XYZ file of C-alpha atoms in Angstrom:
714
model
C -56.139 -3.016 32.363
C -53.531 -0.258 32.657
C -50.388 -0.346 30.570
C -47.323 -1.416 32.576
C -43.824 -0.348 31.503
C -40.889 -2.705 32.096
C -37.136 -2.393 31.710
C -35.641 -5.165 29.617
C -33.322 -5.669 26.644
C -33.827 -6.497 22.981
C -32.918 -9.912 21.633
C -33.486 -9.404 17.929
C -29.714 -9.474 17.408
C -26.583 -9.754 19.534
C -26.427 -6.044 20.471
C -28.969 -6.582 23.303
C -30.067 -2.929 23.364
C -31.675 -1.667 26.582
C -35.413 -1.180 26.143
C -38.585 -0.008 27.807
C -41.552 -2.241 26.980
C -45.208 -1.321 27.377
C -47.413 -4.323 28.169
C -51.199 -4.441 28.454
C -53.101 -7.597 29.405
C -49.910 -9.595 28.900
C -49.527 -8.344 25.321
C -46.615 -6.257 24.023
C -47.917 -2.848 22.975
C -44.784 -0.794 22.247
C -41.018 -0.757 22.750
C -38.477 2.061 22.801
C -34.912 2.631 23.893
C -34.208 3.159 27.590
C -32.688 6.656 27.874
C -31.460 5.963 31.417
C -29.275 3.006 30.498
C -25.609 3.993 30.985
C -24.376 2.065 27.931
C -27.136 2.473 25.348
C -28.598 5.859 26.293
C -31.891 5.206 24.519
C -30.450 3.673 21.349
C -32.359 1.024 19.398
C -32.369 0.037 15.726
C -35.333 -0.315 13.393
C -35.243 -4.108 13.687
C -35.513 -4.068 17.460
C -38.342 -1.579 17.340
C -40.425 -4.227 15.552
C -40.562 -6.543 18.585
C -44.316 -5.880 19.025
C -44.923 -7.144 15.493
C -42.594 -10.093 16.106
C -44.584 -11.118 19.170
C -48.081 -10.304 17.927
C -47.947 -11.091 14.194
C -50.983 -12.951 12.940
C -48.788 -15.515 11.181
C -46.723 -16.297 14.284
C -46.962 -19.952 15.298
C -48.781 -20.472 18.613
C -48.684 -24.259 18.371
C -46.312 -26.854 16.990
C -46.953 -28.450 13.615
C -46.377 -32.059 12.584
C -46.460 -33.188 8.967
C -49.021 -35.928 8.407
C -48.707 -38.988 6.205
C -50.647 -37.040 3.593
C -47.989 -34.316 3.597
C -49.913 -31.483 5.252
C -49.084 -29.867 8.605
C -51.357 -30.497 11.548
C -51.485 -28.513 14.769
C -50.125 -30.666 17.583
C -49.681 -30.282 21.331
C -46.076 -29.491 22.217
C -45.924 -32.509 24.527
C -47.120 -34.813 21.756
C -44.782 -33.260 19.178
C -41.772 -33.700 21.480
C -42.753 -37.281 22.291
C -43.057 -38.028 18.580
C -39.678 -36.452 17.811
C -38.084 -38.442 20.646
C -39.535 -41.678 19.307
C -38.117 -40.997 15.850
C -34.730 -40.002 17.298
C -34.600 -43.254 19.268
C -35.359 -45.257 16.130
C -32.726 -43.404 14.103
C -30.035 -43.657 16.796
C -30.703 -47.369 17.290
C -30.594 -47.965 13.536
C -27.656 -45.800 12.460
C -25.768 -44.760 15.597
C -25.459 -41.422 17.434
C -23.670 -39.567 14.598
C -26.870 -39.902 12.574
C -28.321 -37.026 14.641
C -27.255 -33.424 13.972
C -28.048 -30.163 15.756
C -27.711 -26.747 14.099
C -27.725 -23.485 16.079
C -28.577 -20.529 13.861
C -28.422 -16.786 14.412
C -31.904 -16.736 15.951
C -30.982 -19.446 18.424
C -28.114 -17.356 19.742
C -30.603 -14.713 20.879
C -31.791 -17.096 23.600
C -29.084 -17.041 26.285
C -29.582 -20.743 27.083
C -30.067 -22.209 23.609
C -26.407 -22.787 22.697
C -25.633 -24.565 25.950
C -28.853 -26.581 25.778
C -28.379 -27.667 22.172
C -24.694 -28.516 22.676
C -25.426 -30.393 25.903
C -28.111 -32.390 24.120
C -25.758 -33.236 21.239
C -23.113 -34.354 23.738
C -25.647 -36.491 25.578
C -26.661 -38.164 22.314
C -22.974 -38.721 21.557
C -22.983 -37.179 18.093
C -20.097 -35.250 16.580
C -22.557 -33.401 14.343
C -23.081 -30.132 16.210
C -23.099 -27.097 13.899
C -23.598 -23.357 14.368
C -23.865 -20.322 12.122
C -20.331 -19.291 13.179
C -18.829 -21.550 10.524
C -21.065 -20.028 7.847
C -19.528 -16.549 7.922
C -16.640 -16.108 10.386
C -14.888 -19.352 11.406
C -11.354 -17.988 10.922
C -11.984 -15.204 13.467
C -13.153 -17.665 16.059
C -11.079 -20.764 15.410
C -7.764 -19.906 13.709
C -6.371 -16.745 15.303
C -5.746 -18.387 18.696
C -2.917 -20.413 17.173
C -0.859 -17.231 16.736
C -1.227 -16.449 20.444
C -3.742 -14.699 22.672
C -2.972 -11.877 25.111
C -4.546 -12.628 28.481
C -5.404 -9.007 29.263
C -7.179 -8.522 25.943
C -6.863 -5.962 23.172
C -7.222 -2.187 23.422
C -10.789 -0.963 23.845
C -12.418 1.253 21.254
C -13.210 3.894 23.886
C -9.494 4.561 24.379
C -8.369 4.139 20.766
C -6.651 6.966 18.924
C -6.675 5.013 15.659
C -8.902 2.253 14.263
C -8.799 0.145 11.103
C -12.069 -1.428 9.937
C -11.619 -4.009 7.177
C -14.932 -4.851 5.513
C -16.724 -4.060 8.770
C -19.770 -1.785 8.741
C -20.877 -1.811 12.395
C -23.393 0.990 11.829
C -25.598 -1.506 9.968
C -24.364 -4.933 11.087
C -24.118 -4.028 14.795
C -21.080 -6.278 14.868
C -17.350 -5.863 15.302
C -14.703 -8.129 16.803
C -13.527 -7.195 20.287
C -11.512 -3.982 19.980
C -13.827 -2.596 17.332
C -16.735 -0.290 18.027
C -19.284 -1.884 20.391
C -22.549 -2.593 18.553
C -24.698 -0.285 20.680
C -25.219 3.163 19.173
C -22.178 2.561 16.933
C -22.520 5.690 14.776
C -22.640 7.971 17.807
C -19.704 6.175 19.422
C -17.575 6.612 16.302
C -18.516 10.282 15.938
C -17.823 10.960 19.612
C -14.406 9.288 19.407
C -13.562 11.243 16.256
C -14.339 14.478 18.127
C -11.751 13.334 20.666
C -9.148 12.803 17.944
C -9.702 9.234 16.735
C -8.316 8.579 13.253
C -10.446 6.093 11.338
C -9.293 3.975 8.384
C -11.905 1.954 6.485
C -11.145 -0.627 3.799
C -14.209 -1.824 1.885
C -15.111 -2.337 -1.790
C -18.337 -0.468 -1.073
C -18.485 3.003 0.463
C -20.708 1.887 3.321
C -22.051 4.092 6.103
C -18.935 3.741 8.246
C -16.697 4.496 5.269
C -18.294 7.924 5.005
C -16.889 8.713 8.466
C -13.351 7.613 7.581
C -10.243 9.782 7.538
C -8.843 7.386 4.936
C -11.161 5.275 2.809
C -9.559 2.411 0.859
C -11.880 0.908 -1.814
C -10.114 -2.465 -1.754
C -11.043 -5.020 -4.377
C -13.158 -7.831 -2.914
C -11.042 -10.815 -1.958
C -7.796 -8.814 -2.123
C -7.666 -7.782 1.530
C -4.440 -9.804 2.024
C -2.646 -7.605 -0.522
C -3.756 -4.439 1.264
C -2.779 -5.717 4.724
C 0.516 -7.172 3.526
C 1.336 -3.841 1.897
C 0.603 -1.999 5.139
C 2.782 -4.465 7.060
C 5.543 -3.936 4.506
C 5.499 -0.189 5.192
C 5.317 -0.571 8.965
C 8.151 -3.095 9.090
C 10.446 -1.448 6.536
C 10.049 1.954 8.202
C 10.430 0.362 11.669
C 7.129 1.794 12.878
C 6.235 -1.339 14.863
C 6.802 -1.793 18.613
C 10.292 -3.279 18.610
C 10.406 -3.806 22.372
C 7.121 -5.729 22.404
C 8.152 -7.852 19.425
C 11.490 -8.710 21.034
C 9.833 -9.631 24.324
C 6.779 -11.531 23.126
C 6.829 -12.433 19.403
C 8.332 -15.302 17.431
C 8.078 -15.647 13.668
C 8.605 -11.933 13.035
C 11.430 -12.530 10.559
C 9.253 -14.985 8.611
C 6.506 -12.361 8.367
C 9.038 -9.701 7.368
C 10.327 -11.887 4.549
C 6.833 -12.749 3.295
C 5.608 -9.136 3.079
C 8.660 -8.104 1.063
C 6.693 -9.372 -1.947
C 4.192 -6.557 -1.310
C 5.954 -3.206 -1.596
C 3.409 -0.355 -1.633
C 3.112 -0.072 -5.410
C 2.625 -3.811 -5.914
C 0.201 -4.158 -3.002
C -1.820 -1.118 -4.030
C -2.174 -2.295 -7.629
C -3.440 -5.723 -6.607
C -5.703 -4.333 -3.872
C -7.109 -1.695 -6.218
C -6.227 1.321 -4.057
C -3.942 4.316 -4.453
C -0.364 3.679 -3.351
C -0.142 6.945 -1.417
C -3.363 6.132 0.441
C -2.041 2.707 1.406
C 1.178 4.225 2.746
C -0.733 6.941 4.634
C -3.007 4.318 6.166
C -0.045 2.203 7.304
C 1.681 5.164 8.902
C -1.539 6.397 10.504
C -2.270 2.996 12.031
C 1.258 2.480 13.329
C 1.517 5.988 14.760
C -1.416 5.432 17.108
C -0.714 4.360 20.651
C -3.939 2.364 21.033
C -6.526 0.948 18.657
C -7.062 -2.244 16.686
C -7.464 -3.578 13.187
C -10.762 -5.484 13.009
C -12.485 -7.332 10.203
C -16.116 -7.881 9.285
C -17.623 -11.041 7.895
C -17.292 -9.790 4.305
C -13.522 -10.256 3.934
C -13.758 -13.742 5.356
C -16.640 -14.631 3.053
C -14.664 -13.307 0.062
C -12.008 -16.019 0.126
C -8.594 -16.088 1.809
C -10.361 -15.667 5.164
C -7.732 -17.434 7.241
C -4.960 -15.404 5.584
C -6.842 -12.130 6.072
C -7.413 -12.834 9.763
C -3.752 -13.783 10.167
C -2.565 -10.501 8.674
C -4.978 -8.431 10.791
C -3.704 -10.315 13.847
C -0.124 -9.628 12.774
C -0.857 -5.886 12.501
C -2.248 -5.780 16.024
C 0.553 -7.943 17.381
C 3.593 -6.101 16.035
C 1.992 -2.777 16.999
C 1.285 -4.128 20.529
C -2.394 -3.240 20.638
C -2.989 -4.945 23.975
C -3.909 -4.004 27.533
C -0.956 -3.866 29.900
C -0.242 -4.474 33.575
C -2.285 -2.304 35.931
C -5.041 -1.585 33.395
C -8.533 -3.043 33.553
C -9.122 -6.103 31.390
C -10.604 -5.137 28.028
C -13.855 -7.114 28.388
C -14.713 -8.164 31.957
C -17.505 -10.539 30.783
C -19.688 -11.094 33.836
C -21.228 -14.393 32.694
C -18.332 -15.961 30.791
C -17.193 -19.272 32.193
C -14.574 -20.344 32.977
C -12.891 -17.087 33.913
C -9.795 -16.423 31.814
C -6.545 -15.324 33.474
C -5.789 -11.612 33.129
C -2.032 -11.248 33.172
C 0.164 -9.153 30.901
C 1.389 -12.129 28.926
C 0.590 -14.554 26.144
C -1.880 -17.246 27.224
C -1.310 -20.963 27.068
C -2.028 -22.310 23.574
C -5.471 -23.816 22.964
C -6.041 -26.335 20.178
C -9.060 -25.161 18.198
C -8.761 -27.633 15.326
C -6.655 -30.509 14.048
C -5.699 -31.775 17.498
C -5.632 -35.506 18.302
C -9.075 -36.762 19.197
C -10.979 -34.007 17.417
C -13.685 -35.336 15.107
C -13.209 -35.528 11.358
C -15.719 -35.203 8.573
C -15.946 -37.671 5.735
C -15.511 -34.815 3.264
C -12.813 -32.463 1.969
C -10.379 -33.201 4.793
C -12.351 -30.929 7.101
C -12.851 -31.512 10.784
C -14.016 -30.183 14.110
C -13.502 -26.501 14.900
C -13.608 -25.868 18.635
C -16.867 -27.481 19.732
C -18.457 -27.838 16.313
C -18.242 -29.279 12.843
C -18.033 -26.950 9.808
C -21.362 -26.219 8.125
C -19.649 -26.723 4.761
C -19.959 -30.518 5.119
C -23.533 -30.797 6.402
C -25.263 -31.327 3.060
C -22.841 -34.063 2.014
C -23.028 -35.721 5.433
C -26.804 -35.935 4.896
C -26.832 -37.016 1.256
C -24.007 -39.582 1.285
C -24.752 -43.086 2.602
C -22.307 -44.784 4.933
C -21.274 -44.803 8.587
C -21.932 -41.397 10.141
C -24.580 -40.321 7.633
C -26.901 -37.698 9.154
C -30.499 -38.910 9.184
C -32.049 -36.439 11.668
C -31.503 -32.695 11.995
C -32.743 -30.302 14.690
C -32.403 -26.669 13.567
C -32.712 -24.041 16.309
C -33.343 -20.485 15.153
C -31.593 -21.142 11.882
C -32.703 -21.207 8.272
C -30.377 -23.693 6.572
C -32.179 -23.575 3.239
C -31.475 -19.841 2.970
C -28.266 -19.425 4.973
C -26.061 -22.251 3.684
C -23.887 -22.209 0.550
C -24.972 -24.278 -2.442
C -28.606 -23.577 -1.671
C -30.240 -26.079 -4.005
C -28.007 -28.865 -2.717
C -28.977 -28.005 0.858
C -32.640 -28.153 -0.150
C -32.101 -31.671 -1.524
C -30.352 -32.587 1.725
C -33.199 -31.333 3.899
C -35.669 -33.339 1.825
C -33.477 -36.440 2.153
C -33.573 -36.469 5.965
C -35.689 -39.026 7.753
C -36.457 -36.428 10.418
C -36.108 -32.659 10.098
C -37.151 -30.615 13.133
C -37.235 -26.837 12.787
C -37.595 -24.602 15.867
C -39.168 -21.456 14.444
C -41.780 -18.839 15.377
C -43.110 -18.813 11.796
C -43.052 -20.757 8.575
C -39.636 -19.869 7.225
C -38.264 -21.425 4.047
C -36.714 -24.183 6.157
C -39.834 -24.696 8.285
C -41.824 -25.359 5.114
C -39.562 -28.358 4.425
C -39.593 -29.719 7.986
C -41.332 -32.792 9.360
C -41.930 -31.061 12.688
C -42.000 -27.334 13.471
C -41.670 -26.559 17.196
C -43.042 -23.142 18.193
C -40.820 -21.309 20.722
C -41.431 -18.483 23.131
C -40.206 -15.104 21.934
C -37.746 -12.991 23.868
C -40.100 -10.843 25.960
C -41.877 -14.014 27.116
C -38.825 -15.657 28.674
C -35.895 -15.032 31.012
C -32.480 -14.191 29.560
C -29.068 -12.820 30.491
C -26.709 -10.646 28.442
C -24.074 -13.336 27.885
C -24.159 -12.849 24.114
C -23.392 -9.122 24.104
C -20.910 -8.994 26.980
C -17.939 -9.508 24.658
C -18.366 -5.884 23.586
C -18.968 -4.289 26.983
C -15.919 -2.466 28.298
C -17.442 -2.390 31.785
C -18.766 -5.242 33.929
C -22.296 -4.645 32.619
C -24.912 -7.352 33.187
C -28.640 -7.809 32.852
C -31.118 -10.463 33.851
C -34.391 -9.978 31.994
C -37.518 -11.629 33.324
C -40.589 -12.430 31.240
C -42.764 -9.328 30.818
C -45.327 -10.659 28.324
C -47.531 -13.741 28.316
C -46.636 -16.484 25.869
C -49.543 -17.319 23.552
C -50.867 -20.787 22.913
C -48.638 -23.799 23.484
C -45.086 -22.457 23.133
C -42.050 -23.122 25.359
C -38.417 -22.061 25.730
C -35.798 -23.828 23.586
C -33.912 -25.127 26.633
C -37.156 -26.800 27.754
C -37.507 -28.501 24.374
C -34.067 -30.107 24.674
C -34.720 -31.107 28.282
C -37.898 -32.942 27.280
C -36.176 -34.635 24.334
C -33.330 -35.806 26.576
C -35.815 -36.963 29.220
C -37.762 -39.044 26.685
C -34.515 -40.591 25.439
C -33.250 -41.355 28.942
C -30.229 -39.063 28.543
C -28.442 -36.939 31.143
C -27.638 -33.368 30.076
C -24.422 -31.896 31.494
C -23.494 -28.225 31.885
C -20.358 -26.432 33.075
C -21.552 -26.705 36.690
C -22.503 -30.372 36.500
C -25.565 -32.485 35.698
C -28.785 -30.710 34.837
C -31.596 -32.025 37.074
C -33.637 -34.448 34.967
C -36.116 -35.665 37.587
C -39.813 -34.823 37.536
C -42.062 -33.975 34.629
C -40.823 -30.431 34.009
C -37.373 -28.913 33.484
C -35.773 -26.860 36.246
C -36.414 -23.089 36.212
C -34.309 -21.180 33.732
C -32.408 -19.489 36.567
C -31.161 -22.920 37.664
C -30.141 -23.751 34.094
C -28.305 -20.439 33.664
C -26.453 -20.794 36.982
C -25.249 -24.262 35.998
C -24.375 -23.048 32.501
C -22.166 -20.200 33.785
C -20.551 -21.943 36.768
C -17.365 -20.099 37.746
C -18.374 -16.775 36.181
C -17.824 -13.348 37.737
C -21.380 -13.039 39.120
C -23.936 -15.895 38.964
C -27.110 -15.119 37.008
C -29.228 -15.725 40.114
C -27.336 -12.939 41.901
C -27.660 -10.612 38.891
C -31.373 -11.395 38.895
C -31.734 -10.235 42.494
C -29.575 -7.157 41.915
C -31.554 -6.281 38.777
C -34.825 -6.614 40.668
C -33.552 -4.143 43.257
C -32.693 -1.810 40.355
C -36.194 -2.068 38.890
C -35.060 -4.385 36.093
C -32.202 -2.125 34.994
C -28.651 -3.173 34.200
C -26.175 -3.785 36.998
C -22.553 -2.710 36.629
C -20.047 -4.478 38.864
C -17.179 -1.996 38.624
C -15.590 -3.315 41.817
C -15.286 -6.786 40.250
C -13.733 -5.653 36.954
C -10.498 -7.708 36.717
C -7.217 -5.798 36.761
C -4.344 -7.020 34.616
C -1.610 -8.489 36.738
C 2.079 -8.729 35.984
C 3.122 -11.528 33.686
C 4.475 -14.721 35.164
C 8.245 -14.380 35.500
C 8.607 -18.024 34.475
C 6.132 -17.752 31.594
C 7.509 -18.884 28.253
C 4.531 -18.452 25.900
C 5.068 -16.141 22.932
C 3.076 -15.076 19.900
C 4.036 -17.170 16.881
C 3.507 -15.378 13.583
C 4.902 -18.380 11.706
C 2.275 -20.770 13.102
C 0.418 -22.769 10.498
C 3.118 -21.810 8.002
C 1.088 -18.660 7.301
C 3.985 -16.634 5.846
C 4.254 -19.343 3.162
C 0.506 -19.017 2.525
C 1.041 -15.304 1.901
C 3.817 -16.109 -0.566
C 1.491 -18.530 -2.366
C -1.209 -15.861 -2.518
C 1.364 -13.448 -3.967
C 2.170 -15.849 -6.795
C -1.456 -16.718 -7.609
C -3.466 -13.812 -8.969
C -5.601 -15.905 -11.345
C -9.207 -14.861 -11.923
C -12.164 -16.929 -13.078
C -12.442 -16.732 -16.853
C -15.708 -15.610 -18.405
C -17.040 -13.803 -15.363
C -16.393 -10.073 -15.502
C -18.235 -9.078 -12.311
C -17.755 -9.932 -8.646
C -20.819 -10.208 -6.439
C -20.154 -9.004 -2.893
C -22.270 -9.491 0.209
C -23.751 -6.650 2.189
C -25.705 -6.273 5.420
C -29.248 -4.953 5.407
C -30.662 -2.473 7.915
C -33.933 -4.382 7.679
C -32.669 -7.919 8.312
C -30.434 -9.844 10.677
C -29.033 -12.506 8.376
C -32.202 -14.382 7.306
C -34.276 -13.044 10.226
C -36.800 -10.257 9.747
C -38.444 -10.881 6.401
C -41.731 -12.159 7.877
C -42.265 -8.931 9.849
C -44.769 -6.619 8.185
C -43.064 -3.239 8.621
C -39.571 -4.498 7.825
C -40.873 -6.328 4.767
C -42.588 -3.188 3.494
C -39.401 -1.104 3.774
C -37.410 -3.376 1.459
C -39.520 -5.746 -0.623
C -36.683 -7.235 -2.621
C -32.912 -7.771 -2.552
C -31.596 -4.962 -4.795
C -28.582 -5.632 -7.002
C -26.531 -2.443 -6.589
C -24.295 -1.730 -9.595
C -22.147 1.265 -10.524
C -24.021 3.653 -12.899
C -21.353 3.326 -15.604
C -21.652 -0.471 -15.557
C -25.437 -0.102 -15.722
C -25.172 2.123 -18.765
C -22.666 -0.172 -20.472
C -25.109 -3.066 -20.125
C -28.115 -1.012 -21.195
C -29.746 -1.294 -17.776
C -31.835 1.143 -15.803
C -33.107 1.180 -12.239
C -35.768 -1.468 -11.678
C -34.719 -3.786 -14.507
C -34.657 -7.490 -13.667
C -31.279 -9.051 -14.395
C -29.978 -12.617 -14.489
C -26.846 -13.081 -12.353
C -24.913 -16.236 -13.204
C -21.966 -17.938 -11.508
C -20.283 -21.186 -12.471
C -22.842 -22.998 -10.302
C -26.266 -21.400 -10.774
C -28.286 -18.358 -11.825
C -30.411 -16.044 -9.690
C -32.362 -12.911 -10.496
C -32.069 -9.439 -9.059
C -33.563 -5.987 -9.420
C -30.891 -3.607 -10.692
C -30.284 -0.352 -8.841
C -27.541 2.177 -9.599
C -25.124 3.151 -6.819
C -21.893 5.111 -7.152
C -20.851 3.779 -3.715
C -19.984 0.446 -5.341
C -16.737 -0.080 -7.251
C -16.886 -0.654 -11.002
C -17.169 -4.348 -11.810
C -19.093 -5.217 -8.646
C -22.635 -6.175 -7.723
C -23.635 -5.693 -4.087
C -26.491 -7.758 -2.614
C -27.542 -8.919 0.840
C -26.794 -12.543 1.626
C -29.180 -15.016 3.335
C -32.152 -13.373 1.610
C -35.331 -14.805 0.124
C -35.867 -18.536 -0.189
C -35.238 -21.321 -2.659
C -38.521 -20.644 -4.460
C -37.294 -17.207 -5.573
C -37.139 -16.691 -9.328
C -37.717 -14.149 -12.060
C -41.477 -14.375 -11.523
C -41.361 -13.152 -7.906
C -37.983 -11.486 -7.472
C -39.580 -8.081 -6.807
C -41.527 -9.535 -3.880
C -39.147 -12.191 -2.525
C -35.635 -11.207 -3.582
C -32.901 -13.505 -4.833
C -30.621 -15.528 -2.565
C -26.919 -15.122 -3.367
C -26.185 -18.415 -1.562
C -27.538 -20.250 -4.601
C -24.526 -19.009 -6.584
C -21.987 -20.625 -4.265
C -20.564 -24.105 -3.854
C -19.436 -26.021 -0.801
C -17.205 -28.236 -2.941
C -14.927 -25.667 -4.625
C -13.540 -22.310 -3.489
C -13.530 -23.167 0.196
C -11.016 -22.527 2.976
C -9.009 -25.741 3.545
C -8.876 -25.154 7.319
C -12.359 -23.900 8.174
C -14.359 -25.095 5.183
C -15.670 -21.553 4.755
C -17.237 -21.378 1.288
C -16.767 -18.403 -0.999
C -19.889 -16.329 -0.363
C -18.663 -12.903 -1.432
C -16.452 -11.790 -4.318
C -18.261 -14.490 -6.289
C -17.297 -14.430 -10.006
C -20.507 -13.728 -11.958
C -21.788 -12.316 -15.218
C -24.983 -10.357 -15.735
C -27.567 -9.999 -18.470
C -30.988 -8.458 -18.831
C -33.599 -11.069 -17.933
C-alpha cells in the first residue's frame, strides 16, 4: 500500500508541534515538522521525532496486564481488566468510603486532551477528595498562589512584543516550557534570536549557564534557592530609583508600601552577596528590566523546586505588577485560548478574586496542615495518605500517564506506599518503574491513534490558533483511549460522569465519540471542537486561526473596585523572615540542582531506543575545580548523599555549573538504580528528598533542587 502523509501535531510534550506523518498500512513510518504551519514553521524536537519508535516499539504494550495470585502478569482483555478493576473499586469504596480511591494525572496523561477532564470527572463521580496531578510536584505556586495577589483580565504582555525579558531558572530551549509571557515553547531558540535581532534585551538568572543563558545580555549565576534575594534586590533598585510605573501602581495596586518596606532589607550589595552575583550586574539587570516598556519576568520549575517557591513567585509577580507588564484597553488579549472554558472576561482591570486554597469547604489532608489546591490535593501527602490507617486512607490508586515511583519526592517511601495499596492501576504504554509495581496495567492508545485538540498548548499561542487531530494510525491489539477507560469504570460502578457542558451520556455499551466528549468538556469556549474539526478537515488537517474571534480588551468597569494586593498572604513578612534566616545545612558542602534533559520529558522517554542510546545515564555535572579537589575524573562513579538517602551518579566536568553544585536531571531512572547499574539506568535525585521536611507550608512542594548533599568516590 502507498504511503499516505497526514497533517497532525505531536503530543510527546505540551508544545504540540505541527507535524507531517507518513503512514503505511496503518503503521507510522516517519514524522517531521510541518514547514507550512504558521506558528511552528517546521520545528520539532528530538523527542517528538521519535514518535514512530513510541508507536511501534517491540516492548510497547498491546494488551492490558493483570497480576495473578502467583504474582506474575497475565495478558487480559481490556473489557475483563476494566470489569475486574471496577469490582475491586466497588469493594474498596463499600469497605472504606469514597476517599479510599485516588486518581493521579501525570505528565503523560496531560498529552491526551481529554484525560484530565475524564479523570477529574471520574474522581468527582466517586466522591473522593483524592485527585492529584503532576502540577503539585514541580510548580504549584505558579498555578495556585499567584492569583491571590490579583490577576489582570487582559493578560500579560506577549513575548512577541517584548523589548525586555527576565528568565529566572527557565531554560525554554530544552524544557519547551515558560509561563505565559515567556517565550512560547515552539521553536524557542529561533524566537529568542529573532526577538533579539529586533532589540529584545534578555536577562537570565540561573545557577547553571544553560542554553538560554548563552543568549543573555545579562547572565546572573544566582545561587540555587536564593532567587528571592536576587528579585528583592532588583525590586529595591527599581523602587528606590522610582523606575516603576507610578501611575499604574496608584490606580491598581495595594500593598506597595509593605513591599517597599520589606525590600529595604535587600540593598544591592546585600542582595548580590546572598544571591551570589555581582552587585553591578544586579543593578544593571534591575534597570534594564524596568526600562523596558513591555516584557515579563517568568520563572521555570527549578526555582520553585529549590525551596522558597511561593516567595519566589510572589516577587516575580511583584516585578511584573509594579512595572505594569499587562495588556491594555484596545489591544488583543494576550492568549485568546480557543478551547478554554469558561471564557474569562477581557477588560483592562483586575479580575474578581478566586480562592485557590484555604477557602471554606476546601478539602484538607490529614498531614502537615496541607489541603486542596484548586481542584486537587498536593502530591506531597499521597504516600502518607496511603500508608497511614484511619478514615480517608487511600486503598486504591489509578495513575494515568504518570510514574509516581520515579516522579515523587521521598522515592523509597513512595515505593512502600505503592506496595501497600490494595489496588494499584497504572495506565501506561510500557512497563515503567511504576507499572512493574501495579496490580493492573491498562494499555492506552498512543497519540497518532486517537483524536485530540490543542487545549494543552493554547496557553502559549498569541493568536487564536486551534487544531483538531484525527487518528491517522491504527491502534494495535486491544488498546483504548483513556477517556474510554474512565467511562467504562464509571459505567460498571453505576456512576454518572459530569463535564462542563453537563452529563456525559452513559447509556449503551460504548462511550460517546471523543468529539462529543470534547464538546461537553469545553462548553462555552471560543469555538467548539466539533466546529474546529470541520474547519480543519476543510484545511486538509492543518491548523485553523480564528483571528476574527480574538478577544479585544475592553475598558475597565467604572464601578470596579478590585486591585492587586501585594500584601496578600502577609508575603512582605515572609520576605523579612527569609532575610533573617540564612542558615545552611551543616555537613553538606554541595547543593544538587535539577536540570531538564533534551532526551526526556520528566520521566517519559527512557524506554525509547534512540533516546535511550543518546544518554544512557544521568550524568552528575560538577565544576572541574571541584572535581579536581575531590580527586575525580570524568566517568568516575560517585556516591551522592543527603540527610535522607544516598544515590550514585557518573561524574562529568562542566564549567557551566557554579562551584559547589551538582547538576542532574530529576525524575530519572527507577528505584532499582544503584552503583551496579548506574551507567545504564541513572540515579534518581528524588530519592534524596523528603516529603516531611523542607516543604512549602502552602503548597506542600518538597525541596527537589538545591538539595544539601555531600559527595565521595564510590
